[in-house]
mmCIF file of C-alpha atoms in Angstrom:
data_model
loop_
_atom_site.group_PDB
_atom_site.id
_atom_site.type_symbol
_atom_site.label_atom_id
_atom_site.label_comp_id
_atom_site.label_asym_id
_atom_site.label_seq_id
_atom_site.Cartn_x
_atom_site.Cartn_y
_atom_site.Cartn_z
ATOM 1 C CA UNK A 1 95.042 94.179 103.361
ATOM 2 C CA UNK A 2 93.536 93.898 99.946
ATOM 3 C CA UNK A 3 91.980 96.891 98.082
ATOM 4 C CA UNK A 4 89.248 94.724 96.391
ATOM 5 C CA UNK A 5 85.571 95.008 96.800
ATOM 6 C CA UNK A 6 83.166 92.353 95.895
ATOM 7 C CA UNK A 7 80.878 93.530 93.072
ATOM 8 C CA UNK A 8 77.111 92.913 92.506
ATOM 9 C CA UNK A 9 74.915 92.038 89.550
ATOM 10 C CA UNK A 10 75.317 91.700 85.947
ATOM 11 C CA UNK A 11 77.584 90.339 83.442
ATOM 12 C CA UNK A 12 80.422 87.954 84.185
ATOM 13 C CA UNK A 13 83.723 89.671 83.610
ATOM 14 C CA UNK A 14 87.467 89.320 83.379
ATOM 15 C CA UNK A 15 90.616 89.413 85.440
ATOM 16 C CA UNK A 16 91.175 91.435 88.608
ATOM 17 C CA UNK A 17 93.633 94.043 89.282
ATOM 18 C CA UNK A 18 97.312 93.446 89.586
ATOM 19 C CA UNK A 19 99.677 94.240 86.556
ATOM 20 C CA UNK A 20 102.212 91.848 85.165
ATOM 21 C CA UNK A 21 105.852 91.409 86.177
ATOM 22 C CA UNK A 22 108.706 90.173 84.178
ATOM 23 C CA UNK A 23 109.477 86.315 84.201
ATOM 24 C CA UNK A 24 109.787 83.352 82.182
ATOM 25 C CA UNK A 25 106.936 80.927 82.895
ATOM 26 C CA UNK A 26 103.392 80.963 81.581
ATOM 27 C CA UNK A 27 100.326 81.190 83.881
ATOM 28 C CA UNK A 28 98.863 77.795 85.066
ATOM 29 C CA UNK A 29 96.459 75.963 82.738
ATOM 30 C CA UNK A 30 93.636 76.781 85.234
ATOM 31 C CA UNK A 31 94.317 80.598 84.790
ATOM 32 C CA UNK A 32 94.333 80.045 81.112
ATOM 33 C CA UNK A 33 90.895 78.406 81.032
ATOM 34 C CA UNK A 34 89.365 81.169 83.438
ATOM 35 C CA UNK A 35 90.933 83.812 81.100
ATOM 36 C CA UNK A 36 89.231 82.087 77.933
ATOM 37 C CA UNK A 37 85.836 82.112 79.684
ATOM 38 C CA UNK A 38 86.332 85.736 80.673
ATOM 39 C CA UNK A 39 87.288 86.720 77.205
ATOM 40 C CA UNK A 40 84.131 85.139 75.762
ATOM 41 C CA UNK A 41 81.966 86.972 78.243
ATOM 42 C CA UNK A 42 83.700 90.252 77.744
ATOM 43 C CA UNK A 43 83.505 89.966 74.067
ATOM 44 C CA UNK A 44 79.691 89.510 74.315
ATOM 45 C CA UNK A 45 79.417 92.496 76.799
ATOM 46 C CA UNK A 46 81.517 95.021 74.633
ATOM 47 C CA UNK A 47 81.139 93.888 71.006
ATOM 48 C CA UNK A 48 83.199 95.550 68.046
ATOM 49 C CA UNK A 49 85.534 97.514 70.438
ATOM 50 C CA UNK A 50 82.802 99.473 72.273
ATOM 51 C CA UNK A 51 84.587 98.791 75.587
ATOM 52 C CA UNK A 52 87.711 97.264 77.005
ATOM 53 C CA UNK A 53 89.071 94.123 75.368
ATOM 54 C CA UNK A 54 89.482 90.834 77.404
ATOM 55 C CA UNK A 55 92.907 90.308 75.875
ATOM 56 C CA UNK A 56 94.107 93.658 74.143
ATOM 57 C CA UNK A 57 97.657 92.297 73.377
ATOM 58 C CA UNK A 58 96.649 88.943 71.862
ATOM 59 C CA UNK A 59 99.701 86.712 71.061
ATOM 60 C CA UNK A 60 101.873 89.647 69.818
ATOM 61 C CA UNK A 61 104.061 89.627 72.988
ATOM 62 C CA UNK A 62 105.657 87.010 75.167
ATOM 63 C CA UNK A 63 103.940 85.651 78.003
ATOM 64 C CA UNK A 64 105.578 86.064 81.449
ATOM 65 C CA UNK A 65 104.898 85.257 85.158
ATOM 66 C CA UNK A 66 102.355 87.832 86.076
ATOM 67 C CA UNK A 67 101.526 89.460 89.303
ATOM 68 C CA UNK A 68 97.780 89.613 88.749
ATOM 69 C CA UNK A 69 95.530 86.510 88.864
ATOM 70 C CA UNK A 70 92.346 86.271 86.781
ATOM 71 C CA UNK A 71 89.153 85.870 88.512
ATOM 72 C CA UNK A 72 85.596 86.073 87.414
ATOM 73 C CA UNK A 73 83.601 89.076 88.727
ATOM 74 C CA UNK A 74 80.557 91.131 87.968
ATOM 75 C CA UNK A 75 79.933 94.459 86.282
ATOM 76 C CA UNK A 76 76.884 96.369 87.230
ATOM 77 C CA UNK A 77 74.558 98.163 84.924
ATOM 78 C CA UNK A 78 76.066 101.673 85.895
ATOM 79 C CA UNK A 79 79.610 100.363 85.377
ATOM 80 C CA UNK A 80 78.900 98.903 81.899
ATOM 81 C CA UNK A 81 76.935 101.983 80.848
ATOM 82 C CA UNK A 82 80.003 104.112 81.787
ATOM 83 C CA UNK A 83 82.376 101.914 79.847
ATOM 84 C CA UNK A 84 80.113 101.901 76.755
ATOM 85 C CA UNK A 85 79.772 105.804 76.887
ATOM 86 C CA UNK A 86 83.303 106.771 77.969
ATOM 87 C CA UNK A 87 85.778 104.059 76.895
ATOM 88 C CA UNK A 88 85.945 105.310 73.229
ATOM 89 C CA UNK A 89 87.263 108.717 74.517
ATOM 90 C CA UNK A 90 88.927 107.891 77.753
ATOM 91 C CA UNK A 91 90.026 104.458 77.364
ATOM 92 C CA UNK A 92 93.456 102.951 76.231
ATOM 93 C CA UNK A 93 93.990 99.419 75.062
ATOM 94 C CA UNK A 94 97.405 98.139 76.058
ATOM 95 C CA UNK A 95 97.972 96.355 72.846
ATOM 96 C CA UNK A 96 101.834 97.158 72.564
ATOM 97 C CA UNK A 97 101.508 98.209 68.956
ATOM 98 C CA UNK A 98 102.101 101.956 69.324
ATOM 99 C CA UNK A 99 103.768 104.569 71.317
ATOM 100 C CA UNK A 100 101.432 106.851 73.114
ATOM 101 C CA UNK A 101 101.498 110.603 72.621
ATOM 102 C CA UNK A 102 100.676 111.832 76.099
ATOM 103 C CA UNK A 103 99.857 115.394 74.905
ATOM 104 C CA UNK A 104 97.349 113.903 72.437
ATOM 105 C CA UNK A 105 95.978 111.407 74.932
ATOM 106 C CA UNK A 106 95.409 114.267 77.666
ATOM 107 C CA UNK A 107 94.187 116.743 75.187
ATOM 108 C CA UNK A 108 92.213 118.617 77.625
ATOM 109 C CA UNK A 109 95.337 119.636 79.607
ATOM 110 C CA UNK A 110 98.002 122.266 78.258
ATOM 111 C CA UNK A 111 100.895 120.584 76.169
ATOM 112 C CA UNK A 112 103.520 119.295 78.351
ATOM 113 C CA UNK A 113 101.489 118.788 81.322
ATOM 114 C CA UNK A 114 102.813 116.180 83.883
ATOM 115 C CA UNK A 115 101.328 112.614 83.598
ATOM 116 C CA UNK A 116 101.564 110.007 86.289
ATOM 117 C CA UNK A 117 101.077 106.342 85.719
ATOM 118 C CA UNK A 118 99.058 104.588 88.410
ATOM 119 C CA UNK A 119 99.441 100.731 88.236
ATOM 120 C CA UNK A 120 96.439 98.737 89.777
ATOM 121 C CA UNK A 121 93.732 101.184 91.013
ATOM 122 C CA UNK A 122 91.134 98.734 92.380
ATOM 123 C CA UNK A 123 87.825 100.558 92.307
ATOM 124 C CA UNK A 124 89.357 103.959 91.541
ATOM 125 C CA UNK A 125 88.195 105.946 94.687
ATOM 126 C CA UNK A 126 91.740 106.976 95.437
ATOM 127 C CA UNK A 127 92.505 107.690 91.850
ATOM 128 C CA UNK A 128 89.497 110.047 91.595
ATOM 129 C CA UNK A 129 90.426 111.924 94.755
ATOM 130 C CA UNK A 130 94.112 112.488 93.564
ATOM 131 C CA UNK A 131 92.817 113.519 90.218
ATOM 132 C CA UNK A 132 90.523 116.008 91.670
ATOM 133 C CA UNK A 133 93.037 117.454 94.106
ATOM 134 C CA UNK A 134 95.677 117.997 91.220
ATOM 135 C CA UNK A 135 93.814 118.749 88.054
ATOM 136 C CA UNK A 136 96.873 120.021 86.397
ATOM 137 C CA UNK A 137 98.323 116.573 86.322
ATOM 138 C CA UNK A 138 97.107 113.670 83.958
ATOM 139 C CA UNK A 139 96.603 110.287 85.644
ATOM 140 C CA UNK A 140 96.900 107.285 83.298
ATOM 141 C CA UNK A 141 95.420 104.473 85.432
ATOM 142 C CA UNK A 142 96.127 101.011 84.336
ATOM 143 C CA UNK A 143 94.270 97.883 85.432
ATOM 144 C CA UNK A 144 92.549 94.784 84.202
ATOM 145 C CA UNK A 145 89.510 94.696 86.507
ATOM 146 C CA UNK A 146 86.550 95.715 84.353
ATOM 147 C CA UNK A 147 84.139 96.756 87.124
ATOM 148 C CA UNK A 148 86.816 99.055 88.567
ATOM 149 C CA UNK A 149 87.390 100.586 85.168
ATOM 150 C CA UNK A 150 83.843 101.415 84.853
ATOM 151 C CA UNK A 151 83.471 102.576 88.245
ATOM 152 C CA UNK A 152 86.418 104.892 87.848
ATOM 153 C CA UNK A 153 85.194 106.282 84.488
ATOM 154 C CA UNK A 154 81.757 107.015 86.015
ATOM 155 C CA UNK A 155 83.048 108.676 89.222
ATOM 156 C CA UNK A 156 85.389 110.811 87.032
ATOM 157 C CA UNK A 157 82.404 111.804 84.884
ATOM 158 C CA UNK A 158 80.313 112.702 87.753
ATOM 159 C CA UNK A 159 82.887 114.835 89.426
ATOM 160 C CA UNK A 160 83.701 116.631 86.001
ATOM 161 C CA UNK A 161 87.355 115.447 85.927
ATOM 162 C CA UNK A 162 89.033 115.622 82.606
ATOM 163 C CA UNK A 163 92.408 114.531 83.731
ATOM 164 C CA UNK A 164 91.823 110.777 83.974
ATOM 165 C CA UNK A 165 92.476 108.024 81.328
ATOM 166 C CA UNK A 166 92.019 104.279 81.989
ATOM 167 C CA UNK A 167 94.414 101.914 80.289
ATOM 168 C CA UNK A 168 93.156 98.063 79.955
ATOM 169 C CA UNK A 169 96.057 95.438 80.247
ATOM 170 C CA UNK A 170 99.358 94.586 81.226
ATOM 171 C CA UNK A 171 101.322 97.547 82.821
ATOM 172 C CA UNK A 172 104.577 96.149 81.865
ATOM 173 C CA UNK A 173 103.579 96.040 78.144
ATOM 174 C CA UNK A 174 102.478 99.623 78.719
ATOM 175 C CA UNK A 175 105.720 100.817 80.171
ATOM 176 C CA UNK A 176 107.850 98.855 77.725
ATOM 177 C CA UNK A 177 106.246 99.338 74.317
ATOM 178 C CA UNK A 178 103.925 102.166 74.677
ATOM 179 C CA UNK A 179 105.543 104.873 76.882
ATOM 180 C CA UNK A 180 108.633 106.786 75.845
ATOM 181 C CA UNK A 181 111.705 107.056 77.975
ATOM 182 C CA UNK A 182 111.472 109.968 80.326
ATOM 183 C CA UNK A 183 107.851 110.670 79.613
ATOM 184 C CA UNK A 184 106.350 110.235 83.109
ATOM 185 C CA UNK A 185 106.321 112.611 86.098
ATOM 186 C CA UNK A 186 105.505 109.656 88.458
ATOM 187 C CA UNK A 187 104.576 106.218 88.681
ATOM 188 C CA UNK A 188 102.341 104.851 91.669
ATOM 189 C CA UNK A 189 102.119 101.232 92.837
ATOM 190 C CA UNK A 190 99.825 101.249 95.735
ATOM 191 C CA UNK A 191 98.977 98.022 97.703
ATOM 192 C CA UNK A 192 99.865 95.486 94.980
ATOM 193 C CA UNK A 193 99.296 91.925 95.688
ATOM 194 C CA UNK A 194 101.929 90.706 98.197
ATOM 195 C CA UNK A 195 101.872 87.080 96.876
ATOM 196 C CA UNK A 196 102.870 86.102 100.483
ATOM 197 C CA UNK A 197 103.786 82.423 99.939
ATOM 198 C CA UNK A 198 107.441 81.959 99.104
ATOM 199 C CA UNK A 199 106.876 80.128 95.978
ATOM 200 C CA UNK A 200 104.722 82.920 94.634
ATOM 201 C CA UNK A 201 107.327 85.795 95.461
ATOM 202 C CA UNK A 202 108.410 85.599 91.691
ATOM 203 C CA UNK A 203 104.814 86.962 91.028
ATOM 204 C CA UNK A 204 105.360 90.270 93.008
ATOM 205 C CA UNK A 205 105.399 93.317 90.620
ATOM 206 C CA UNK A 206 108.267 95.055 92.442
ATOM 207 C CA UNK A 207 111.286 93.213 91.109
ATOM 208 C CA UNK A 208 114.500 94.530 89.870
ATOM 209 C CA UNK A 209 113.480 94.180 86.203
ATOM 210 C CA UNK A 210 110.289 96.175 86.857
ATOM 211 C CA UNK A 211 112.025 98.838 88.754
ATOM 212 C CA UNK A 212 114.643 99.378 86.154
ATOM 213 C CA UNK A 213 112.006 99.862 83.399
ATOM 214 C CA UNK A 214 109.826 101.998 85.463
ATOM 215 C CA UNK A 215 112.915 104.363 86.292
ATOM 216 C CA UNK A 216 113.713 104.543 82.653
ATOM 217 C CA UNK A 217 110.162 105.891 82.015
ATOM 218 C CA UNK A 218 110.487 108.492 84.501
ATOM 219 C CA UNK A 219 111.764 111.990 83.693
ATOM 220 C CA UNK A 220 114.548 113.410 85.794
ATOM 221 C CA UNK A 221 113.011 114.144 89.271
ATOM 222 C CA UNK A 222 110.062 111.924 88.728
ATOM 223 C CA UNK A 223 108.843 109.870 91.615
ATOM 224 C CA UNK A 224 108.370 106.044 91.792
ATOM 225 C CA UNK A 225 105.975 105.698 94.810
ATOM 226 C CA UNK A 226 105.086 102.453 96.220
ATOM 227 C CA UNK A 227 102.975 101.479 99.242
ATOM 228 C CA UNK A 228 102.053 98.197 100.930
ATOM 229 C CA UNK A 229 100.855 96.972 104.357
ATOM 230 C CA UNK A 230 102.729 93.605 103.977
ATOM 231 C CA UNK A 231 105.913 94.161 106.049
ATOM 232 C CA UNK A 232 108.169 91.624 104.358
ATOM 233 C CA UNK A 233 107.073 92.904 100.828
ATOM 234 C CA UNK A 234 107.919 96.319 102.107
ATOM 235 C CA UNK A 235 111.504 95.285 103.108
ATOM 236 C CA UNK A 236 111.875 93.759 99.709
ATOM 237 C CA UNK A 237 110.569 96.769 97.960
ATOM 238 C CA UNK A 238 113.005 99.090 99.830
ATOM 239 C CA UNK A 239 115.929 96.727 99.007
ATOM 240 C CA UNK A 240 114.992 96.537 95.410
ATOM 241 C CA UNK A 241 114.595 100.311 95.037
ATOM 242 C CA UNK A 242 117.625 101.144 96.768
ATOM 243 C CA UNK A 243 119.566 98.942 94.435
ATOM 244 C CA UNK A 244 118.527 100.665 91.394
ATOM 245 C CA UNK A 245 121.310 103.074 90.260
ATOM 246 C CA UNK A 246 118.857 105.373 88.489
ATOM 247 C CA UNK A 247 116.882 106.165 91.646
ATOM 248 C CA UNK A 248 117.458 107.900 94.935
ATOM 249 C CA UNK A 249 115.567 107.645 98.105
ATOM 250 C CA UNK A 250 113.735 110.821 99.054
ATOM 251 C CA UNK A 251 114.319 109.961 102.661
ATOM 252 C CA UNK A 252 117.800 110.967 104.121
ATOM 253 C CA UNK A 253 117.907 108.036 106.322
ATOM 254 C CA UNK A 254 117.406 105.564 103.435
ATOM 255 C CA UNK A 255 114.186 104.251 104.941
ATOM 256 C CA UNK A 256 110.557 104.403 104.585
ATOM 257 C CA UNK A 257 108.585 107.736 103.968
ATOM 258 C CA UNK A 258 105.541 109.119 105.802
ATOM 259 C CA UNK A 259 102.402 108.864 103.836
ATOM 260 C CA UNK A 260 102.423 112.025 101.641
ATOM 261 C CA UNK A 261 99.346 114.208 101.768
ATOM 262 C CA UNK A 262 98.591 113.548 98.061
ATOM 263 C CA UNK A 263 97.925 109.726 98.632
ATOM 264 C CA UNK A 264 94.489 109.467 100.212
ATOM 265 C CA UNK A 265 93.919 107.250 103.246
ATOM 266 C CA UNK A 266 91.337 104.639 101.788
ATOM 267 C CA UNK A 267 88.780 102.813 103.736
ATOM 268 C CA UNK A 268 90.724 99.542 103.031
ATOM 269 C CA UNK A 269 93.816 101.187 104.577
ATOM 270 C CA UNK A 270 91.917 102.367 107.557
ATOM 271 C CA UNK A 271 90.470 98.825 108.108
ATOM 272 C CA UNK A 272 94.171 97.587 107.910
ATOM 273 C CA UNK A 273 95.300 100.139 110.438
ATOM 274 C CA UNK A 274 92.461 99.129 112.791
ATOM 275 C CA UNK A 275 93.738 95.518 112.545
ATOM 276 C CA UNK A 276 97.239 96.679 113.496
ATOM 277 C CA UNK A 277 98.723 96.588 109.930
ATOM 278 C CA UNK A 278 101.828 98.805 109.434
ATOM 279 C CA UNK A 279 101.500 100.765 106.128
ATOM 280 C CA UNK A 280 104.862 101.708 104.550
ATOM 281 C CA UNK A 281 105.362 104.150 101.749
ATOM 282 C CA UNK A 282 108.364 104.237 99.617
ATOM 283 C CA UNK A 283 109.353 107.508 97.490
ATOM 284 C CA UNK A 284 112.289 107.282 95.035
ATOM 285 C CA UNK A 285 113.345 109.995 92.791
ATOM 286 C CA UNK A 286 114.735 109.672 89.345
ATOM 287 C CA UNK A 287 118.191 110.970 89.108
ATOM 288 C CA UNK A 288 119.254 113.268 86.332
#
């Protein structure tokens, strides 16, 4: 099951959701050409920093195998309008050049409020529902899919939510360079690309290096929450998370968790369940 929706109308856009994963190899040349085309289109769409950049990090950090794959997409007029109006206030470029002050970023919440990082949010419907259900928690939602970024910002505005910020770029750089150790109350990775072919498993985001980095950014008691409907990936996730000494499984039997009430059941997930897919949640807690 893939939480991706074909988008209508307007301006050609940039890469789709799925953040990076540590590795050593550069993306294929075909992906590089696609990224260059997307960057040119996005620069024309959002000149002079008026919206999310096509390549916020530039060449300042090393390239790695990535778990997201660039594709061309379309931005509707409403999505573009939301980005132009709201990005300067609610958008974050993942440039790797600074450490974020989360109290300053979520200045509409009391200082010290919990902040959760969501990696890969698709079109943002579930993010908005979680933000509305828990207005005292800030949600920093990271993705590279411009239509989804615009859709999330527009929905948050329409619902009067002030606890959502949208980060544009590679989530690994965000975690490694821009978030302080122990700064997050939670990290959510819902339905990442399973990369089902064996030769592509290296592109999966939930790898030992990612889990170690993610755990270091959680405060004691913070939750790393993953979900997938791809059973082999679920088994890999369980093994990798179990092997991380900084985390403990919230399930006494060491297995998968029931879907918690705070994770909405999306229409994509319902479609998968109707097809007989088994959805697995994994909730691991940061040890003191």
